[in-house]
PDB file of C-alpha atoms in Angstrom:
ATOM      1  CA  MET E   1      72.500 -55.226  -6.310  1.00  0.00           C
ATOM      2  CA  ALA E   2      70.714 -52.565  -4.174  1.00  0.00           C
ATOM      3  CA  THR E   3      69.201 -52.818  -0.672  1.00  0.00           C
ATOM      4  CA  VAL E   4      66.299 -50.624   0.385  1.00  0.00           C
ATOM      5  CA  LEU E   5      65.526 -50.144   4.099  1.00  0.00           C
ATOM      6  CA  CYS E   6      62.164 -48.386   4.800  1.00  0.00           C
ATOM      7  CA  LEU E   7      61.282 -46.811   8.121  1.00  0.00           C
ATOM      8  CA  PRO E   8      58.040 -45.144   9.094  1.00  0.00           C
ATOM      9  CA  ILE E   9      59.426 -41.729   8.190  1.00  0.00           C
ATOM     10  CA  PHE E  10      62.055 -42.147   5.481  1.00  0.00           C
ATOM     11  CA  CYS E  11      63.930 -44.727   3.395  1.00  0.00           C
ATOM     12  CA  LEU E  12      67.648 -45.398   3.067  1.00  0.00           C
ATOM     13  CA  ARG E  13      69.109 -46.918  -0.056  1.00  0.00           C
ATOM     14  CA  ALA E  14      72.631 -48.272  -0.209  1.00  0.00           C
ATOM     15  CA  SER E  15      74.256 -49.176  -3.483  1.00  0.00           C
ATOM     16  CA  ALA E  16      77.181 -51.520  -3.936  1.00  0.00           C
ATOM     17  CA  ALA E  17      78.180 -49.834  -7.133  1.00  0.00           C
ATOM     18  CA  ALA E  18      81.862 -48.828  -7.189  1.00  0.00           C
ATOM     19  CA  ALA E  19      82.564 -45.128  -6.776  1.00  0.00           C
ATOM     20  CA  ALA E  20      83.868 -43.339  -9.829  1.00  0.00           C
ATOM     21  CA  PRO E  21      87.522 -42.396  -9.597  1.00  0.00           C
ATOM     22  CA  ALA E  22      88.214 -38.697  -8.747  1.00  0.00           C
ATOM     23  CA  ALA E  23      89.467 -36.489 -11.462  1.00  0.00           C
ATOM     24  CA  THR E  24      93.191 -35.773 -11.289  1.00  0.00           C
ATOM     25  CA  GLN E  25      94.411 -32.156 -10.994  1.00  0.00           C
ATOM     26  CA  SER E  26      97.515 -31.144 -12.814  1.00  0.00           C
ATOM     27  CA  SER E  27     100.271 -29.394 -10.852  1.00  0.00           C
ATOM     28  CA  PRO E  28     100.505 -25.584 -11.351  1.00  0.00           C
ATOM     29  CA  PRO E  29     102.971 -24.413 -13.928  1.00  0.00           C
ATOM     30  CA  PRO E  30     106.308 -23.091 -12.565  1.00  0.00           C
ATOM     31  CA  LEU E  31     106.464 -19.401 -11.803  1.00  0.00           C
ATOM     32  CA  SER E  32     109.444 -18.938 -14.118  1.00  0.00           C
ATOM     33  CA  ASP E  33     111.324 -20.944 -16.697  1.00  0.00           C
ATOM     34  CA  PRO E  34     114.243 -23.031 -15.392  1.00  0.00           C
ATOM     35  CA  GLY E  35     117.449 -21.076 -15.703  1.00  0.00           C
ATOM     36  CA  ALA E  36     115.746 -17.696 -15.714  1.00  0.00           C
ATOM     37  CA  SER E  37     117.686 -14.868 -14.017  1.00  0.00           C
ATOM     38  CA  VAL E  38     116.253 -12.680 -11.214  1.00  0.00           C
ATOM     39  CA  THR E  39     118.052  -9.585  -9.988  1.00  0.00           C
ATOM     40  CA  LEU E  40     118.118  -9.165  -6.191  1.00  0.00           C
ATOM     41  CA  LEU E  41     119.128  -6.107  -4.201  1.00  0.00           C
ATOM     42  CA  LEU E  42     120.173  -7.363  -0.764  1.00  0.00           C
ATOM     43  CA  GLN E  43     121.477  -5.747   2.427  1.00  0.00           C
ATOM     44  CA  VAL E  44     124.829  -7.454   3.107  1.00  0.00           C
ATOM     45  CA  PHE E  45     125.963  -8.697   6.504  1.00  0.00           C
ATOM     46  CA  ILE E  46     129.470 -10.158   6.753  1.00  0.00           C
ATOM     47  CA  ASN E  47     130.363 -12.274   9.776  1.00  0.00           C
ATOM     48  CA  GLY E  48     127.460 -10.755  11.702  1.00  0.00           C
ATOM     49  CA  HIS E  49     128.515  -7.149  10.895  1.00  0.00           C
ATOM     50  CA  ASP E  50     126.225  -4.842   8.903  1.00  0.00           C
ATOM     51  CA  THR E  51     128.331  -3.426   6.063  1.00  0.00           C
ATOM     52  CA  GLY E  52     125.792  -0.682   5.396  1.00  0.00           C
ATOM     53  CA  LYS E  53     125.876  -1.623   1.693  1.00  0.00           C
ATOM     54  CA  ILE E  54     123.322  -2.983  -0.713  1.00  0.00           C
ATOM     55  CA  GLY E  55     124.629  -5.657  -3.088  1.00  0.00           C
ATOM     56  CA  GLU E  56     123.236  -6.500  -6.456  1.00  0.00           C
ATOM     57  CA  PHE E  57     122.982 -10.260  -7.062  1.00  0.00           C
ATOM     58  CA  VAL E  58     121.583 -12.398  -9.821  1.00  0.00           C
ATOM     59  CA  GLN E  59     119.695 -15.612  -8.895  1.00  0.00           C
ATOM     60  CA  ARG E  60     119.427 -18.554 -11.253  1.00  0.00           C
ATOM     61  CA  ASP E  61     117.563 -21.475  -9.752  1.00  0.00           C
ATOM     62  CA  ASP E  62     119.205 -21.880  -6.338  1.00  0.00           C
ATOM     63  CA  THR E  63     122.518 -20.230  -7.177  1.00  0.00           C
ATOM     64  CA  LEU E  64     123.560 -16.614  -6.611  1.00  0.00           C
ATOM     65  CA  PHE E  65     125.883 -14.836  -9.035  1.00  0.00           C
ATOM     66  CA  ILE E  66     127.574 -11.470  -8.668  1.00  0.00           C
ATOM     67  CA  LYS E  67     129.618  -9.112 -10.870  1.00  0.00           C
ATOM     68  CA  PRO E  68     133.343  -8.762 -10.125  1.00  0.00           C
ATOM     69  CA  ASP E  69     133.137  -5.033  -9.571  1.00  0.00           C
ATOM     70  CA  GLU E  70     130.280  -5.598  -7.116  1.00  0.00           C
ATOM     71  CA  LEU E  71     132.452  -8.109  -5.231  1.00  0.00           C
ATOM     72  CA  ASP E  72     135.222  -5.526  -5.011  1.00  0.00           C
ATOM     73  CA  ASP E  73     132.821  -2.829  -3.726  1.00  0.00           C
ATOM     74  CA  LEU E  74     131.569  -5.172  -0.975  1.00  0.00           C
ATOM     75  CA  GLY E  75     135.126  -5.780   0.221  1.00  0.00           C
ATOM     76  CA  PHE E  76     135.904  -9.201  -1.245  1.00  0.00           C
ATOM     77  CA  ARG E  77     139.033 -10.268  -3.048  1.00  0.00           C
ATOM     78  CA  LEU E  78     138.319 -11.291  -6.624  1.00  0.00           C
ATOM     79  CA  PRO E  79     138.624 -15.025  -7.173  1.00  0.00           C
ATOM     80  CA  ALA E  80     141.465 -16.337  -9.333  1.00  0.00           C
ATOM     81  CA  GLY E  81     140.774 -17.429 -12.865  1.00  0.00           C
ATOM     82  CA  PRO E  82     139.064 -15.985 -15.893  1.00  0.00           C
ATOM     83  CA  VAL E  83     135.701 -14.281 -15.578  1.00  0.00           C
ATOM     84  CA  PRO E  84     132.804 -16.171 -17.293  1.00  0.00           C
ATOM     85  CA  ALA E  85     131.526 -14.812 -20.584  1.00  0.00           C
ATOM     86  CA  ASP E  86     128.374 -13.372 -19.002  1.00  0.00           C
ATOM     87  CA  GLY E  87     130.484 -11.407 -16.492  1.00  0.00           C
ATOM     88  CA  LEU E  88     128.902 -13.087 -13.448  1.00  0.00           C
ATOM     89  CA  VAL E  89     130.849 -15.047 -10.824  1.00  0.00           C
ATOM     90  CA  PRO E  90     129.148 -17.703  -8.659  1.00  0.00           C
ATOM     91  CA  PHE E  91     129.084 -16.300  -5.145  1.00  0.00           C
ATOM     92  CA  ARG E  92     129.955 -19.660  -3.628  1.00  0.00           C
ATOM     93  CA  SER E  93     133.089 -19.847  -5.769  1.00  0.00           C
ATOM     94  CA  LEU E  94     134.936 -17.789  -3.144  1.00  0.00           C
ATOM     95  CA  PRO E  95     136.848 -20.298  -0.971  1.00  0.00           C
ATOM     96  CA  GLY E  96     135.307 -20.894   2.469  1.00  0.00           C
ATOM     97  CA  LEU E  97     132.341 -18.597   1.846  1.00  0.00           C
ATOM     98  CA  GLN E  98     128.878 -19.532   3.039  1.00  0.00           C
ATOM     99  CA  TYR E  99     125.713 -17.467   2.952  1.00  0.00           C
ATOM    100  CA  ARG E 100     122.090 -17.514   4.023  1.00  0.00           C
ATOM    101  CA  LEU E 101     119.534 -15.629   1.929  1.00  0.00           C
ATOM    102  CA  ASP E 102     116.396 -14.187   3.549  1.00  0.00           C
ATOM    103  CA  GLN E 103     114.137 -12.854   0.804  1.00  0.00           C
ATOM    104  CA  THR E 104     111.519 -11.777   3.391  1.00  0.00           C
ATOM    105  CA  THR E 105     113.835  -9.125   4.821  1.00  0.00           C
ATOM    106  CA  GLN E 106     115.913  -8.787   1.609  1.00  0.00           C
ATOM    107  CA  THR E 107     119.162  -9.509   3.478  1.00  0.00           C
ATOM    108  CA  ILE E 108     122.048 -11.922   2.977  1.00  0.00           C
ATOM    109  CA  GLN E 109     124.148 -13.195   5.930  1.00  0.00           C
ATOM    110  CA  VAL E 110     127.650 -14.070   4.722  1.00  0.00           C
ATOM    111  CA  THR E 111     130.129 -16.143   6.755  1.00  0.00           C
ATOM    112  CA  THR E 112     133.625 -15.988   5.336  1.00  0.00           C
ATOM    113  CA  PRO E 113     137.277 -16.324   6.460  1.00  0.00           C
ATOM    114  CA  ASP E 114     139.336 -13.168   6.677  1.00  0.00           C
ATOM    115  CA  GLY E 115     141.619 -14.337   3.905  1.00  0.00           C
ATOM    116  CA  ILE E 116     139.157 -13.472   1.139  1.00  0.00           C
ATOM    117  CA  LEU E 117     138.325 -10.027   2.555  1.00  0.00           C
ATOM    118  CA  LYS E 118     140.254  -6.994   1.444  1.00  0.00           C
ATOM    119  CA  PRO E 119     142.227  -5.216   4.199  1.00  0.00           C
ATOM    120  CA  GLU E 120     140.960  -1.812   5.258  1.00  0.00           C
ATOM    121  CA  LEU E 121     143.768   0.748   5.498  1.00  0.00           C
ATOM    122  CA  LEU E 122     143.571   3.486   8.083  1.00  0.00           C
ATOM    123  CA  LEU E 123     146.045   6.326   7.418  1.00  0.00           C
ATOM    124  CA  ALA E 124     147.226   8.325  10.373  1.00  0.00           C
ATOM    125  CA  GLY E 125     146.892  12.046   9.885  1.00  0.00           C
ATOM    126  CA  ALA E 126     144.468  11.706   6.975  1.00  0.00           C
ATOM    127  CA  THR E 127     141.941  14.515   6.720  1.00  0.00           C
ATOM    128  CA  ALA E 128     138.433  14.276   5.386  1.00  0.00           C
ATOM    129  CA  GLY E 129     138.531  17.655   3.633  1.00  0.00           C
ATOM    130  CA  PRO E 130     140.329  20.977   3.367  1.00  0.00           C
ATOM    131  CA  LYS E 131     141.737  22.492   6.535  1.00  0.00           C
ATOM    132  CA  ILE E 132     139.504  25.230   8.008  1.00  0.00           C
ATOM    133  CA  PRO E 133     141.421  27.889   9.969  1.00  0.00           C
ATOM    134  CA  VAL E 134     140.202  28.565  13.523  1.00  0.00           C
ATOM    135  CA  GLN E 135     139.353  32.207  14.148  1.00  0.00           C
ATOM    136  CA  SER E 136     138.841  33.953  17.468  1.00  0.00           C
ATOM    137  CA  GLY E 137     137.222  37.349  18.047  1.00  0.00           C
ATOM    138  CA  LEU E 138     137.238  39.828  20.888  1.00  0.00           C
ATOM    139  CA  GLY E 139     134.705  39.708  23.694  1.00  0.00           C
ATOM    140  CA  ALA E 140     133.975  39.341  27.380  1.00  0.00           C
ATOM    141  CA  THR E 141     131.447  37.509  29.548  1.00  0.00           C
ATOM    142  CA  LEU E 142     130.295  37.875  33.132  1.00  0.00           C
ATOM    143  CA  ASN E 143     128.535  35.093  34.998  1.00  0.00           C
ATOM    144  CA  TYR E 144     127.121  35.778  38.429  1.00  0.00           C
ATOM    145  CA  ASP E 145     125.165  34.112  41.193  1.00  0.00           C
ATOM    146  CA  ILE E 146     123.689  36.470  43.835  1.00  0.00           C
ATOM    147  CA  VAL E 147     121.839  35.588  47.029  1.00  0.00           C
ATOM    148  CA  GLY E 148     120.005  38.165  49.210  1.00  0.00           C
ATOM    149  CA  THR E 149     118.706  37.707  52.733  1.00  0.00           C
ATOM    150  CA  SER E 150     116.634  39.905  55.027  1.00  0.00           C
ATOM    151  CA  GLY E 151     116.168  39.412  58.793  1.00  0.00           C
ATOM    152  CA  ALA E 152     116.409  41.169  62.158  1.00  0.00           C
ATOM    153  CA  GLY E 153     116.225  44.558  60.434  1.00  0.00           C
ATOM    154  CA  GLN E 154     119.248  43.817  58.239  1.00  0.00           C
ATOM    155  CA  ASN E 155     119.455  43.299  54.497  1.00  0.00           C
ATOM    156  CA  ARG E 156     122.445  41.338  53.195  1.00  0.00           C
ATOM    157  CA  PHE E 157     123.623  39.808  49.979  1.00  0.00           C
ATOM    158  CA  SER E 158     126.507  37.659  48.726  1.00  0.00           C
ATOM    159  CA  GLY E 159     127.566  36.909  45.215  1.00  0.00           C
ATOM    160  CA  LEU E 160     129.863  34.714  43.164  1.00  0.00           C
ATOM    161  CA  PHE E 161     131.186  36.286  39.938  1.00  0.00           C
ATOM    162  CA  ASP E 162     133.133  34.896  36.972  1.00  0.00           C
ATOM    163  CA  LEU E 163     134.633  37.359  34.486  1.00  0.00           C
ATOM    164  CA  ARG E 164     136.220  36.245  31.195  1.00  0.00           C
ATOM    165  CA  GLY E 165     137.823  38.044  28.267  1.00  0.00           C
ATOM    166  CA  PHE E 166     138.768  36.290  25.042  1.00  0.00           C
ATOM    167  CA  SER E 167     140.897  37.321  22.065  1.00  0.00           C
ATOM    168  CA  PRO E 168     143.240  35.747  19.449  1.00  0.00           C
ATOM    169  CA  TRP E 169     145.953  35.920  22.136  1.00  0.00           C
ATOM    170  CA  GLY E 170     144.147  33.664  24.599  1.00  0.00           C
ATOM    171  CA  VAL E 171     141.454  33.693  27.261  1.00  0.00           C
ATOM    172  CA  ALA E 172     141.881  35.526  30.597  1.00  0.00           C
ATOM    173  CA  SER E 173     139.456  34.684  33.369  1.00  0.00           C
ATOM    174  CA  THR E 174     139.075  35.452  37.044  1.00  0.00           C
ATOM    175  CA  SER E 175     136.424  34.670  39.663  1.00  0.00           C
ATOM    176  CA  PHE E 176     135.736  36.443  42.934  1.00  0.00           C
ATOM    177  CA  LEU E 177     133.331  36.241  45.836  1.00  0.00           C
ATOM    178  CA  VAL E 178     131.624  39.163  47.487  1.00  0.00           C
ATOM    179  CA  SER E 179     130.364  38.562  51.041  1.00  0.00           C
ATOM    180  CA  PRO E 180     129.621  40.562  54.205  1.00  0.00           C
ATOM    181  CA  VAL E 181     132.593  41.358  56.430  1.00  0.00           C
ATOM    182  CA  GLN E 182     132.786  39.315  59.647  1.00  0.00           C
ATOM    183  CA  PRO E 183     131.837  40.419  62.237  1.00  0.00           C
ATOM    184  CA  ALA E 184     128.916  41.616  60.194  1.00  0.00           C
ATOM    185  CA  ALA E 185     128.291  45.338  59.740  1.00  0.00           C
ATOM    186  CA  GLN E 186     125.450  46.834  57.788  1.00  0.00           C
ATOM    187  CA  GLY E 187     126.551  47.678  54.243  1.00  0.00           C
ATOM    188  CA  ASP E 188     130.163  46.451  54.738  1.00  0.00           C
ATOM    189  CA  TYR E 189     131.243  43.883  52.083  1.00  0.00           C
ATOM    190  CA  GLN E 190     134.560  42.333  51.132  1.00  0.00           C
ATOM    191  CA  PRO E 191     135.514  40.990  47.671  1.00  0.00           C
ATOM    192  CA  ILE E 192     137.763  37.881  47.653  1.00  0.00           C
ATOM    193  CA  ARG E 193     139.527  36.890  44.474  1.00  0.00           C
ATOM    194  CA  LEU E 194     139.452  33.130  43.735  1.00  0.00           C
ATOM    195  CA  ASP E 195     140.899  31.613  40.544  1.00  0.00           C
ATOM    196  CA  SER E 196     142.730  33.638  37.878  1.00  0.00           C
ATOM    197  CA  THR E 197     144.043  32.053  34.683  1.00  0.00           C
ATOM    198  CA  TRP E 198     145.310  32.872  31.195  1.00  0.00           C
ATOM    199  CA  THR E 199     144.860  30.070  28.636  1.00  0.00           C
ATOM    200  CA  LEU E 200     146.223  29.833  25.062  1.00  0.00           C
ATOM    201  CA  SER E 201     145.093  26.930  22.771  1.00  0.00           C
ATOM    202  CA  ASP E 202     146.778  25.925  19.520  1.00  0.00           C
ATOM    203  CA  PRO E 203     144.429  23.735  17.410  1.00  0.00           C
ATOM    204  CA  ASP E 204     147.202  22.989  14.859  1.00  0.00           C
ATOM    205  CA  THR E 205     149.394  21.245  17.412  1.00  0.00           C
ATOM    206  CA  LEU E 206     146.604  20.254  19.803  1.00  0.00           C
ATOM    207  CA  THR E 207     148.404  21.915  22.683  1.00  0.00           C
ATOM    208  CA  ARG E 208     147.134  24.185  25.485  1.00  0.00           C
ATOM    209  CA  THR E 209     149.087  26.508  27.734  1.00  0.00           C
ATOM    210  CA  ARG E 210     147.557  27.684  31.005  1.00  0.00           C
ATOM    211  CA  VAL E 211     149.072  30.020  33.628  1.00  0.00           C
ATOM    212  CA  GLY E 212     147.354  31.217  36.789  1.00  0.00           C
ATOM    213  CA  ASP E 213     146.792  30.990  40.500  1.00  0.00           C
ATOM    214  CA  PHE E 214     143.972  30.454  42.967  1.00  0.00           C
ATOM    215  CA  ILE E 215     142.974  31.515  46.462  1.00  0.00           C
ATOM    216  CA  ASN E 216     140.739  29.594  48.813  1.00  0.00           C
TER     217      ASN E 216
END
């Protein structure tokens, strides 16, 4: 049954026929087959600390797996029991371990008790490489700071000097001040010695010997 309504300008027609059902759309196929393995290279954080290491993980569905040697390199104790035939250990199999994976930043935040972390040994006196002998040459330096003034027909200057000489037998240094004699006289200056020291440093024993005096 159909009803037609005509107006001076146009006509409207309504039909009581049932609307045809919409076509169904099939869901998109999965991106990968169930059980497929994906290798992930992730920056590893342990208990909020950046280890500075990149770990290689294998993801299957929602589970992360890792090789035993990779676990050892990241600082974890290997779990007890035989290693699976494929050589991969479930990361959650470590007791008390929890992790949060962020694939956007390619990082993994791991929270774990200290018991499954390997201790880090710090050896006193260990050296990073071969010992390099310390050598000292012969030489001398002179530092100075001079100030000149002119006024009332008189020219004056004063200066602070620091003289050093160095050799394999130590460093000798002395400082002195040159200033006009009081009461002032034109061209009459007086040097005053300040600090004088001799210093010998031994890098092998981390000791330093210093002898000297000072005048103020």
